[in-house]
């Protein structure tokens, strides 16, 4: 096993493809989502607010990815301190965020997540009023 995913077989959505897909679908409600290509469609999967979201090939996964390169229990997304954390769940092929293999990572809007050969995009939609407050908080540091 190598430390890099099999790029040749990985489905990666470019920013242009994501932008194009964003124009073709209505804006989702405020929340956190995983965007994944399913055939010719871009699908947004809602994450459980304040709870653990299990991602994997197993039938007990909250986000079921039917690909042999994905472990049955591949990763989890949990909320800690108001932030979304991606945690590897002892997967065989590793968990990657923005091209780096991680055991744990804080997710930000637009981050690319690769599990086996499956590429996902983390999407965080904030309420319009909360967006301005969040921008002020980030500026304040």
XYZ file of N, CA, C and O in Angstrom, residues 70-117:
192
model
N -13.365 1.971 -0.545
C -13.800 2.609 0.696
C -14.001 1.520 1.750
O -14.659 0.507 1.489
N -13.434 1.711 2.931
C -13.606 0.745 4.024
C -15.047 0.768 4.521
O -15.753 1.762 4.356
N -15.464 -0.337 5.135
C -16.834 -0.377 5.679
C -17.053 0.737 6.685
O -18.105 1.359 6.710
N -16.068 0.973 7.535
C -16.086 2.100 8.479
C -14.861 2.942 8.146
O -13.805 2.740 8.720
N -15.005 3.883 7.231
C -13.848 4.600 6.708
C -13.516 5.854 7.523
O -12.379 6.069 7.900
N -14.516 6.692 7.772
C -14.254 7.960 8.465
C -15.506 8.417 9.206
O -16.598 7.886 8.985
N -15.310 9.416 10.060
C -16.430 10.025 10.783
C -16.268 11.535 10.735
O -15.154 12.045 10.715
N -17.388 12.231 10.732
C -17.368 13.683 10.889
C -18.104 13.980 12.183
O -19.234 13.534 12.378
N -17.428 14.698 13.071
C -18.010 15.049 14.363
C -17.921 16.556 14.542
O -17.078 17.224 13.946
N -18.792 17.075 15.380
C -18.766 18.500 15.685
C -18.133 18.682 17.053
O -18.552 18.065 18.035
N -17.094 19.519 17.088
C -16.406 19.839 18.347
C -16.151 21.331 18.365
O -15.536 21.868 17.451
N -16.622 21.994 19.386
C -16.397 23.431 19.517
C -16.962 24.226 18.353
O -16.383 25.228 17.949
N -18.063 23.756 17.789
C -18.694 24.455 16.678
C -18.033 24.223 15.330
O -18.468 24.764 14.325
N -16.982 23.421 15.284
C -16.269 23.119 14.037
C -16.512 21.670 13.644
O -16.732 20.811 14.502
N -16.430 21.392 12.358
C -16.567 20.026 11.853
C -15.181 19.395 11.762
O -14.269 19.967 11.173
N -15.034 18.223 12.364
C -13.779 17.474 12.349
C -13.977 16.206 11.542
O -14.969 15.494 11.728
N -13.023 15.884 10.674
C -13.010 14.625 9.941
C -12.010 13.715 10.625
O -10.853 14.104 10.826
N -12.450 12.529 11.009
C -11.591 11.573 11.712
C -11.518 10.284 10.917
O -12.554 9.708 10.556
N -10.302 9.820 10.630
C -10.131 8.532 9.973
C -10.560 7.438 10.952
O -10.272 7.520 12.139
N -11.264 6.435 10.460
C -11.769 5.358 11.325
C -10.992 4.067 11.054
O -11.580 3.026 10.797
N -9.652 4.162 11.081
C -8.742 3.042 10.826
C -8.995 2.417 9.458
O -9.036 1.201 9.308
N -9.143 3.269 8.451
C -9.413 2.798 7.094
C -8.164 2.166 6.477
O -7.054 2.467 6.875
N -8.379 1.291 5.498
C -7.267 0.635 4.805
C -6.551 1.591 3.841
O -5.340 1.574 3.748
N -7.294 2.405 3.106
C -6.704 3.261 2.077
C -6.485 4.699 2.524
O -6.073 5.535 1.723
N -6.776 4.996 3.769
C -6.503 6.325 4.295
C -7.579 7.348 3.984
O -8.458 7.145 3.157
N -7.491 8.447 4.703
C -8.401 9.580 4.558
C -7.551 10.780 4.189
O -6.551 11.064 4.848
N -7.946 11.486 3.133
C -7.167 12.580 2.579
C -7.994 13.855 2.573
O -9.161 13.831 2.208
N -7.391 14.964 2.976
C -8.033 16.280 2.909
C -7.091 17.206 2.149
O -5.938 17.388 2.551
N -7.593 17.748 1.049
C -6.818 18.667 0.210
C -5.435 18.104 -0.139
O -4.422 18.795 -0.085
N -5.392 16.803 -0.464
C -4.164 16.168 -0.924
C -3.236 15.657 0.154
O -2.194 15.093 -0.150
N -3.588 15.827 1.431
C -2.739 15.349 2.524
C -3.473 14.244 3.296
O -4.642 14.384 3.629
N -2.725 13.184 3.598
C -3.294 12.104 4.399
C -3.429 12.583 5.842
O -2.493 13.190 6.389
N -4.597 12.338 6.447
C -4.850 12.815 7.805
C -5.454 11.716 8.668
O -6.128 10.815 8.169
N -5.187 11.803 9.958
C -5.908 10.999 10.939
C -7.080 11.805 11.470
O -8.118 11.265 11.809
N -6.881 13.140 11.564
C -7.918 14.069 12.010
C -7.652 15.420 11.364
O -6.499 15.814 11.207
N -8.732 16.106 10.985
C -8.580 17.429 10.370
C -9.835 18.243 10.607
O -10.944 17.712 10.572
N -9.644 19.544 10.853
C -10.769 20.468 10.921
C -11.151 20.796 9.483
O -10.298 21.136 8.672
N -12.444 20.686 9.174
C -12.915 20.940 7.819
C -13.353 22.392 7.651
O -13.933 22.982 8.559
N -13.069 22.922 6.478
C -13.512 24.261 6.097
C -14.286 24.152 4.797
O -14.066 23.221 4.008
N -15.150 25.117 4.552
C -15.958 25.129 3.336
C -15.068 24.959 2.103
O -14.053 25.636 1.957
N -15.422 24.013 1.240
C -14.691 23.784 0.006
C -13.596 22.744 0.088
O -12.999 22.403 -0.943
N -13.301 22.213 1.272
C -12.248 21.208 1.391
C -12.597 19.969 0.575
O -13.737 19.515 0.561
N -11.563 19.419 -0.082
C -11.728 18.179 -0.829
C -11.353 17.010 0.075
O -10.281 17.007 0.683
N -12.232 16.029 0.157
C -12.019 14.825 0.961
C -11.953 13.659 -0.008
O -12.834 13.509 -0.856
N -10.906 12.836 0.115
C -10.804 11.642 -0.725
C -10.758 10.431 0.189
O -9.918 10.328 1.075
N -11.699 9.516 -0.031
C -11.779 8.252 0.693
C -11.666 7.148 -0.346
O -12.573 6.966 -1.161
N -10.540 6.429 -0.335
C -10.310 5.442 -1.394
C -10.244 6.164 -2.728
O -9.462 7.084 -2.901
N -11.115 5.760 -3.667
C -11.168 6.420 -4.978
C -12.312 7.412 -5.086
O -12.585 7.938 -6.151
